[in-house]
CSV table of C-alpha atoms in Angstrom, one decimal:
chain,number,residue,atom,x,y,z
A,1,MET,CA,105.4,-209.8,-61.7
A,2,ALA,CA,107.5,-206.7,-62.2
A,3,ASP,CA,108.9,-207.1,-58.9
A,4,ASP,CA,110.0,-210.7,-59.7
A,5,HIS,CA,111.6,-209.9,-63.0
A,6,TYR,CA,113.5,-206.9,-60.7
A,7,LEU,CA,114.7,-209.4,-58.4
A,8,GLU,CA,116.0,-211.9,-61.0
A,9,GLU,CA,118.0,-209.6,-62.9
A,10,ALA,CA,119.4,-207.4,-60.3
A,11,HIS,CA,123.3,-207.6,-59.6
A,12,VAL,CA,123.4,-209.4,-56.2
A,13,GLU,CA,126.5,-207.9,-54.1
A,14,VAL,CA,127.4,-210.6,-51.4
A,15,ILE,CA,128.8,-209.1,-48.4
A,16,ASP,CA,130.8,-211.5,-45.9
A,17,GLY,CA,129.1,-212.2,-42.5
A,18,ALA,CA,126.0,-210.9,-43.7
A,19,PRO,CA,122.5,-213.0,-43.2
A,20,ALA,CA,121.7,-214.8,-46.5
A,21,LEU,CA,119.2,-213.1,-49.0
A,22,ALA,CA,116.0,-214.2,-49.3
A,23,SER,CA,114.8,-215.9,-52.3
A,24,ILE,CA,111.9,-214.8,-54.6
A,25,ALA,CA,109.9,-217.3,-53.1
A,26,GLU,CA,110.4,-216.3,-49.6
A,27,LEU,CA,109.8,-212.4,-50.4
A,28,ARG,CA,106.8,-213.5,-52.3
A,29,ASP,CA,105.4,-215.8,-49.3
A,30,SER,CA,106.5,-212.5,-46.6
A,31,ARG,CA,104.5,-210.5,-48.9
A,32,ARG,CA,101.6,-212.5,-48.7
A,33,THR,CA,101.8,-213.0,-45.0
A,34,GLU,CA,102.0,-209.4,-44.5
A,35,PHE,CA,99.2,-208.5,-46.7
A,36,LEU,CA,97.0,-211.2,-45.1
A,37,ALA,CA,97.9,-209.9,-41.6
A,38,ILE,CA,96.9,-206.4,-42.7
A,39,ASN,CA,93.6,-207.4,-44.3
A,40,ARG,CA,93.1,-209.8,-41.0
A,41,TYR,CA,93.6,-206.8,-38.8
A,42,LEU,CA,91.2,-204.0,-40.6
A,43,TYR,CA,88.6,-206.9,-41.1
A,44,GLN,CA,88.9,-207.3,-36.9
A,45,GLN,CA,88.4,-203.6,-36.6
A,46,THR,CA,85.8,-203.0,-38.8
A,47,GLN,CA,84.1,-205.8,-37.0
A,48,LYS,CA,84.5,-204.3,-33.6
A,49,ILE,CA,82.8,-200.9,-35.0
A,50,GLU,CA,80.1,-202.8,-36.4
A,51,LEU,CA,79.2,-204.8,-33.4
A,52,MET,CA,79.3,-201.3,-31.6
A,53,LEU,CA,77.3,-199.8,-34.0
A,54,LEU,CA,74.6,-202.7,-33.8
A,55,GLY,CA,74.6,-202.4,-29.8
A,56,ALA,CA,74.2,-198.7,-29.8
A,57,LEU,CA,70.7,-197.8,-27.6
A,58,ASP,CA,69.7,-194.5,-29.0
A,59,LEU,CA,71.1,-192.0,-31.4
A,60,PRO,CA,73.5,-190.1,-29.0
A,61,ALA,CA,75.1,-193.4,-28.5
A,62,LEU,CA,75.3,-194.1,-32.0
A,63,LEU,CA,76.7,-190.4,-32.9
A,64,GLU,CA,79.3,-191.1,-29.9
A,65,ILE,CA,80.7,-194.2,-31.5
A,66,LEU,CA,80.8,-192.7,-35.3
A,67,LEU,CA,82.3,-189.4,-34.2
A,68,VAL,CA,84.9,-190.1,-31.2
A,69,THR,CA,85.4,-193.6,-31.0
A,70,MET,CA,85.5,-194.7,-34.6
A,71,PRO,CA,88.7,-192.1,-35.7
A,72,ARG,CA,90.6,-193.3,-32.9
A,73,HIS,CA,89.9,-196.7,-33.8
A,74,PHE,CA,91.2,-196.1,-37.2
A,75,SER,CA,93.9,-193.7,-36.4
A,76,PHE,CA,91.9,-190.8,-38.0
A,77,ARG,CA,92.3,-187.2,-36.5
A,78,ALA,CA,89.1,-185.9,-37.4
A,79,CYS,CA,85.8,-186.9,-38.1
A,80,GLU,CA,82.6,-185.4,-39.4
A,81,LEU,CA,79.0,-186.2,-40.2
A,82,TRP,CA,76.5,-184.6,-42.6
A,83,LEU,CA,73.2,-186.1,-42.3
A,84,PHE,CA,69.9,-184.8,-44.4
A,85,ASP,CA,66.9,-183.7,-42.4
A,86,PRO,CA,65.1,-181.6,-44.2
A,87,GLU,CA,61.7,-181.9,-41.8
A,88,ASP,CA,64.2,-181.4,-38.6
A,89,THR,CA,63.6,-184.9,-37.4
A,90,MET,CA,67.1,-185.2,-36.3
A,91,ALA,CA,67.0,-181.9,-34.8
A,92,HIS,CA,64.1,-182.5,-32.7
A,93,LEU,CA,65.2,-185.9,-31.7
A,94,LEU,CA,68.7,-184.4,-30.7
A,95,ALA,CA,67.5,-181.2,-29.1
A,96,GLY,CA,69.6,-180.2,-26.2
A,97,SER,CA,72.6,-182.4,-27.4
A,98,GLU,CA,75.3,-180.2,-28.1
A,99,ARG,CA,78.0,-182.6,-27.5
A,100,HIS,CA,79.8,-182.8,-30.7
A,101,GLY,CA,79.3,-179.3,-31.7
A,102,GLN,CA,80.7,-178.5,-35.7
A,103,ASN,CA,81.2,-182.4,-35.9
A,104,LEU,CA,77.5,-182.9,-36.6
A,105,GLN,CA,75.9,-180.9,-39.3
A,106,LEU,CA,72.0,-181.5,-40.2
A,107,CYS,CA,71.1,-180.0,-43.7
A,108,SER,CA,67.8,-179.1,-44.8
A,109,ASP,CA,69.0,-179.4,-48.5
A,110,ILE,CA,70.9,-182.0,-49.9
A,111,PHE,CA,72.4,-180.0,-52.4
A,112,GLN,CA,75.2,-179.0,-50.7
A,113,MET,CA,75.6,-182.9,-49.8
A,114,GLN,CA,75.4,-183.5,-53.4
A,115,GLU,CA,78.3,-181.3,-54.3
A,116,LEU,CA,80.8,-183.4,-52.7
A,117,TYR,CA,80.3,-186.3,-55.1
A,118,ASP,CA,79.9,-187.2,-58.8
A,119,LEU,CA,76.6,-188.2,-60.2
A,120,GLU,CA,76.8,-191.5,-58.4
A,121,PRO,CA,78.1,-191.0,-54.8
A,122,ASN,CA,81.3,-193.0,-54.2
A,123,LEU,CA,83.7,-193.7,-51.5
A,124,MET,CA,86.7,-191.2,-52.5
A,125,VAL,CA,89.8,-189.8,-51.2
A,126,ILE,CA,90.9,-186.2,-51.7
A,127,ASP,CA,93.7,-184.3,-51.1
A,128,ALA,CA,94.6,-180.7,-50.0
A,129,THR,CA,94.4,-179.6,-53.7
A,130,ASP,CA,90.9,-180.5,-53.8
A,131,SER,CA,88.6,-177.7,-53.7
A,132,ARG,CA,86.0,-179.7,-51.6
A,133,MET,CA,88.6,-179.7,-48.5
A,134,PHE,CA,87.4,-175.8,-48.4
A,135,GLU,CA,83.6,-177.3,-47.6
A,136,ILE,CA,84.6,-180.1,-45.3
A,137,LEU,CA,86.0,-180.4,-42.0
A,138,LYS,CA,86.5,-176.7,-41.3
A,139,PHE,CA,87.1,-176.7,-37.7
A,140,SER,CA,90.0,-179.2,-38.0
A,141,SER,CA,93.4,-178.3,-38.5
A,142,GLY,CA,96.3,-179.8,-40.0
A,143,ILE,CA,94.3,-182.0,-42.3
A,144,ASP,CA,95.7,-183.1,-45.4
A,145,TYR,CA,93.7,-185.8,-46.9
A,146,ALA,CA,90.2,-186.9,-46.5
A,147,VAL,CA,87.9,-189.7,-46.9
A,148,LEU,CA,84.6,-189.3,-48.3
A,149,VAL,CA,82.1,-191.9,-47.4
A,150,PRO,CA,78.6,-191.6,-49.1
A,151,LEU,CA,75.5,-193.0,-46.8
A,152,LEU,CA,73.1,-194.2,-48.8
A,153,ASP,CA,69.5,-195.6,-48.3
A,154,SER,CA,68.0,-197.7,-51.2
A,155,GLY,CA,70.8,-195.5,-53.6
A,156,ARG,CA,69.2,-191.9,-52.1
A,157,LEU,CA,71.9,-190.1,-50.6
A,158,ILE,CA,70.8,-189.5,-46.9
A,159,GLY,CA,74.2,-188.6,-45.1
A,160,SER,CA,78.2,-188.0,-45.7
A,161,LEU,CA,80.8,-189.1,-43.4
A,162,HIS,CA,84.6,-187.7,-43.5
A,163,LEU,CA,87.4,-188.8,-42.0
A,164,GLY,CA,90.5,-186.5,-42.0
A,165,THR,CA,94.3,-187.2,-41.5
A,166,PRO,CA,97.6,-185.4,-42.4
A,167,ASP,CA,98.7,-188.4,-43.8
A,168,SER,CA,98.2,-189.9,-47.4
A,169,VAL,CA,95.5,-192.8,-47.4
A,170,PHE,CA,95.6,-195.4,-50.4
A,171,LEU,CA,92.5,-197.6,-50.4
A,172,GLY,CA,92.8,-200.9,-52.5
A,173,ASN,CA,90.0,-202.9,-53.0
A,174,ALA,CA,89.8,-205.0,-49.8
A,175,GLU,CA,89.4,-201.6,-47.9
A,176,GLU,CA,87.2,-200.2,-50.2
A,177,HIS,CA,84.7,-202.8,-49.5
A,178,LEU,CA,85.0,-202.6,-45.9
A,179,VAL,CA,84.2,-199.6,-45.9
A,180,ALA,CA,81.1,-199.3,-48.3
A,181,HIS,CA,80.2,-202.4,-46.0
A,182,LEU,CA,80.5,-200.2,-42.9
A,183,ALA,CA,78.3,-197.7,-44.8
A,184,THR,CA,75.8,-199.8,-45.1
A,185,ILE,CA,75.7,-200.8,-41.5
A,186,ILE,CA,75.8,-197.1,-40.5
A,187,CYS,CA,72.8,-196.6,-42.4
A,188,ALA,CA,70.7,-199.6,-41.3
A,189,CYS,CA,71.8,-198.2,-37.7
A,190,PHE,CA,70.5,-194.5,-38.1
A,191,LYS,CA,67.0,-195.8,-39.7
A,192,ALA,CA,66.7,-198.0,-36.5
A,193,ALA,CA,67.8,-195.7,-33.9
A,194,VAL,CA,65.8,-192.6,-35.3
A,195,SER,CA,62.5,-195.1,-35.5
A,196,ARG,CA,63.3,-196.3,-31.7
A,197,GLU,CA,63.7,-192.5,-30.9
A,198,GLN,CA,60.4,-191.5,-32.4
A,199,SER,CA,58.2,-194.5,-30.7
A,200,THR,CA,60.1,-193.4,-27.8
A,201,ALA,CA,59.2,-190.0,-28.1
A,202,LEU,CA,55.5,-190.8,-28.2
A,203,THR,CA,55.2,-192.4,-25.2
A,204,LEU,CA,57.1,-189.4,-23.6
A,205,LEU,CA,54.6,-186.6,-24.9
A,206,ASP,CA,51.1,-185.7,-23.3
A,207,PRO,CA,48.5,-186.3,-25.7
A,208,LEU,CA,46.3,-183.3,-24.9
A,209,THR,CA,49.2,-180.7,-25.0
A,210,LEU,CA,51.8,-182.4,-27.1
A,211,ILE,CA,54.4,-181.3,-24.2
A,212,GLY,CA,56.2,-183.5,-22.3
A,213,ASN,CA,54.4,-185.7,-20.1
A,214,GLU,CA,55.5,-186.8,-16.2
A,215,LEU,CA,57.7,-189.8,-17.2
A,216,GLY,CA,59.7,-187.4,-20.1
A,217,PHE,CA,60.2,-184.8,-17.6
A,218,ASP,CA,61.6,-187.3,-14.9
A,219,LYS,CA,64.2,-187.9,-17.9
A,220,ASP,CA,64.5,-184.0,-18.4
A,221,ILE,CA,65.3,-183.0,-14.8
A,222,GLY,CA,67.8,-185.6,-14.4
A,223,ARG,CA,69.5,-184.4,-17.8
A,224,GLU,CA,69.2,-180.7,-16.8
A,225,ILE,CA,70.7,-181.2,-13.7
A,226,SER,CA,74.1,-183.0,-14.7
A,227,ARG,CA,74.2,-180.0,-17.2
A,228,ALA,CA,74.1,-177.5,-14.4
A,229,SER,CA,76.4,-179.4,-12.1
A,230,ARG,CA,78.7,-179.4,-15.2
A,231,THR,CA,78.3,-175.8,-16.2
A,232,HIS,CA,78.0,-174.7,-12.3
A,233,LYS,CA,75.1,-172.7,-13.9
A,234,PRO,CA,71.6,-172.4,-11.7
A,235,LEU,CA,68.8,-174.4,-12.5
A,236,THR,CA,65.2,-173.5,-11.8
A,237,LEU,CA,61.9,-175.6,-11.4
A,238,LEU,CA,58.4,-174.3,-12.0
A,239,LEU,CA,55.1,-176.0,-11.0
A,240,ILE,CA,52.0,-174.6,-12.0
A,241,GLU,CA,48.3,-175.0,-11.0
A,242,VAL,CA,45.5,-174.2,-13.0
A,243,ASP,CA,43.2,-172.5,-10.0
A,244,ASP,CA,39.7,-174.0,-9.1
A,245,VAL,CA,40.0,-176.6,-12.0
A,246,ASN,CA,37.4,-178.7,-10.2
A,247,ASP,CA,34.6,-176.3,-10.6
A,248,LEU,CA,35.8,-175.7,-14.3
A,249,TYR,CA,35.0,-179.4,-15.2
A,250,GLY,CA,32.2,-179.8,-12.6
A,251,HIS,CA,30.2,-176.7,-14.5
A,252,TYR,CA,31.3,-177.2,-18.0
A,253,GLY,CA,32.2,-181.1,-18.0
A,254,GLU,CA,35.3,-182.8,-19.1
A,255,ARG,CA,35.3,-181.7,-22.8
A,256,CYS,CA,35.2,-178.2,-22.1
A,257,GLY,CA,37.6,-178.5,-19.1
A,258,GLN,CA,40.3,-180.1,-21.2
A,259,PHE,CA,39.8,-177.5,-24.3
A,260,VAL,CA,40.7,-174.5,-21.5
A,261,ILE,CA,43.7,-176.8,-20.2
A,262,LYS,CA,45.0,-177.0,-23.7
A,263,LYS,CA,44.4,-173.3,-24.2
A,264,VAL,CA,46.4,-172.4,-20.8
A,265,ALA,CA,49.3,-174.4,-21.8
A,266,GLU,CA,49.5,-173.1,-25.3
A,267,ARG,CA,49.4,-169.5,-23.9
A,268,LEU,CA,51.6,-170.6,-21.0
A,269,PHE,CA,54.7,-171.8,-22.9
A,270,SER,CA,54.3,-169.9,-26.2
A,271,ASN,CA,57.1,-167.3,-25.2
A,272,LEU,CA,59.5,-169.2,-23.4
A,273,ARG,CA,63.0,-169.9,-24.3
A,274,ALA,CA,64.0,-172.8,-26.6
A,275,THR,CA,66.0,-173.9,-24.0
A,276,ASP,CA,63.3,-173.9,-21.3
A,277,ILE,CA,61.8,-177.4,-21.0
A,278,THR,CA,57.8,-178.0,-20.2
A,279,ALA,CA,55.6,-180.9,-19.0
A,280,ARG,CA,52.3,-181.8,-18.1
A,281,LEU,CA,52.5,-183.6,-14.7
A,282,GLY,CA,48.6,-184.3,-13.9
A,283,ARG,CA,45.2,-182.8,-15.1
A,284,SER,CA,45.8,-179.2,-14.5
A,285,ARG,CA,49.6,-179.2,-13.2
A,286,PHE,CA,52.4,-178.0,-15.4
A,287,ALA,CA,56.1,-177.8,-14.9
A,288,VAL,CA,58.8,-176.0,-16.5
A,289,LEU,CA,62.6,-176.1,-16.0
A,290,LEU,CA,64.6,-172.8,-16.3
A,291,PRO,CA,68.3,-173.6,-17.1
A,292,VAL,CA,70.7,-171.1,-16.3
A,293,SER,CA,68.3,-168.7,-14.3
A,294,GLY,CA,68.8,-167.5,-11.2
A,295,GLU,CA,66.0,-167.2,-8.4
A,296,MET,CA,65.1,-163.7,-9.1
A,297,VAL,CA,65.2,-164.1,-12.8
A,298,SER,CA,62.8,-166.9,-12.3
A,299,LEU,CA,60.4,-165.5,-10.2
A,300,GLY,CA,59.9,-162.4,-12.6
A,301,ILE,CA,59.5,-164.9,-15.5
A,302,ALA,CA,56.9,-166.7,-13.5
A,303,GLU,CA,55.2,-163.6,-12.4
A,304,ARG,CA,54.8,-162.4,-16.0
A,305,MET,CA,53.2,-166.2,-17.2
A,306,ARG,CA,50.6,-165.4,-14.0
A,307,ASN,CA,49.9,-161.7,-15.2
A,308,ASP,CA,49.6,-163.3,-18.9
A,309,ILE,CA,47.0,-166.0,-17.7
A,310,ALA,CA,45.0,-163.6,-15.6
A,311,ARG,CA,44.1,-161.1,-18.9
A,312,PHE,CA,43.8,-164.2,-21.1
A,313,THR,CA,40.3,-165.0,-21.9
A,314,ILE,CA,39.0,-168.1,-23.7
A,315,ASP,CA,35.8,-168.5,-25.9
A,316,ASP,CA,34.1,-171.7,-24.8
A,317,GLY,CA,32.6,-172.1,-28.3
A,318,ARG,CA,29.3,-171.2,-27.2
A,319,GLY,CA,29.4,-167.4,-26.5
A,320,ALA,CA,30.5,-167.6,-23.2
A,321,VAL,CA,34.1,-165.8,-22.1
A,322,LEU,CA,35.9,-168.1,-19.8
A,323,GLN,CA,38.5,-166.4,-17.4
A,324,VAL,CA,41.1,-168.6,-15.4
A,325,TYR,CA,44.0,-167.9,-13.3
A,326,ILE,CA,47.1,-170.0,-12.2
A,327,SER,CA,49.4,-170.6,-9.0
A,328,ALA,CA,53.0,-170.8,-9.3
A,329,GLY,CA,55.9,-172.2,-6.8
A,330,LEU,CA,59.3,-172.7,-7.9
A,331,VAL,CA,62.4,-173.8,-6.6
A,332,THR,CA,66.0,-172.9,-7.7
A,333,TRP,CA,69.3,-175.1,-7.6
A,334,GLU,CA,72.5,-173.1,-7.4
A,335,PRO,CA,75.2,-175.7,-7.9
A,336,GLY,CA,78.1,-173.6,-6.4
A,337,GLN,CA,76.2,-172.9,-3.0
A,338,PHE,CA,74.6,-176.4,-2.7
A,339,PRO,CA,77.0,-179.2,-4.5
A,340,ALA,CA,75.2,-182.2,-5.2
A,341,VAL,CA,76.4,-185.8,-5.0
A,342,ASP,CA,73.1,-188.0,-5.6
A,343,MET,CA,71.7,-186.1,-8.8
A,344,GLN,CA,68.4,-188.2,-8.6
A,345,GLN,CA,67.8,-187.4,-4.9
A,346,LEU,CA,68.4,-183.5,-6.0
A,347,ALA,CA,65.4,-184.0,-8.6
A,348,ARG,CA,63.0,-185.9,-6.1
A,349,GLN,CA,64.1,-183.0,-3.5
A,350,MET,CA,63.6,-180.0,-6.1
A,351,HIS,CA,59.9,-181.8,-6.6
A,352,VAL,CA,59.1,-181.7,-2.9
A,353,VAL,CA,60.5,-178.3,-2.2
A,354,GLY,CA,58.8,-176.9,-5.4
A,355,ASN,CA,55.5,-178.3,-4.4
A,356,LYS,CA,55.5,-177.1,-1.2
A,357,ALA,CA,55.7,-173.8,-2.5
A,358,LEU,CA,53.2,-174.3,-5.0
A,359,ASP,CA,50.8,-176.0,-2.4
A,360,ASP,CA,51.5,-172.9,0.2
A,361,VAL,CA,50.4,-170.6,-2.4
A,362,MET,CA,47.1,-172.4,-3.3
A,363,ALA,CA,46.5,-172.2,0.5
A,364,ARG,CA,46.3,-168.6,0.6
A,365,GLY,CA,43.8,-168.4,-2.6
A,366,GLY,CA,45.9,-168.7,-5.5
A,367,ASN,CA,46.4,-166.6,-8.5
A,368,CYS,CA,50.3,-165.6,-6.9
A,369,VAL,CA,53.7,-166.9,-7.1
A,370,GLY,CA,55.8,-168.4,-4.3
A,371,GLN,CA,59.1,-169.9,-3.8
A,372,SER,CA,60.9,-172.6,-1.4
A,373,ARG,CA,64.2,-172.5,-1.0
A,374,LEU,CA,66.6,-176.0,-0.8
A,375,SER,CA,68.7,-176.5,2.6
A,376,THR,CA,71.9,-178.4,2.8
A,377,MET,CA,70.2,-181.0,4.6
A,378,VAL,CA,68.7,-182.4,1.4
A,379,PHE,CA,72.1,-183.4,0.1
């Protein structure tokens, strides 16, 4: 109304040959048309992101949309996501995924996240004069304004999404409604993705030793080969067999045999690095992936594991002490020496060559470590 009054009262200077001035009604219609066009565009963009989120198949895909696709979609320079993860659920599900670096923070304490908001977490815009700007988007430069989007599950704060830009931001009622709706979708998608990942993780675990099974290991070796190819770092596959396992099961029975296998697995893998990946491939066969480990380093690791098991005694629960031995075979892939094109073929070949090294060791009586090498013919 104030704009209309100004237009009515203002002195209008008419210039010969200039186009006719728009009337108040025409200006009002033009503004309404522009407003509707902007709202329609925002709605369409929000709808596109919503469909992407709902179509994300797993947590990495969901994070890629939130932290990469969405900020570009809405022309934000930076994006950061904090998630409340008191039991390290997300940390375990995302183990080995460093794709988003500092843009993804998993918080074991909710206090730091709550400090960003008032008593009731609501969508808000802050600028460079706000002290909270020192807490968020620390690794992004040139950010003068930020939109804080609380992620709520039944009123409980479970995350905080931060969108940064060098330009001022104004959110009207329509924009706030769209962002709040998008936040609800994000929460629902995260809950669904975590549930799916947990269910999938159970199918990829060996129930006896609680390490990966053969299906899970097939996924792991494919991922690690891709990582080694990108970083040009060596990758070693170590295959381990418990010696004379048939005699063990035949003499002591299934229950005792499984008990021994479980104890051997616990002992074998207790001192490995967090980046090393383990799996049980059969009744008494295990596999270890050693990223960034060349042949000599891996031989040392395998020999140390063999010696450790040789000195390891197991109480069978009836007063007797069991002693077991292991054999190990390994193969190392050096991306710089043998560039691979077909990653799946390389994974299969590493299994074949590693099994050959292990079979040769066992044919010689076991309780030692052997190695085989890839040849250029396998690629």
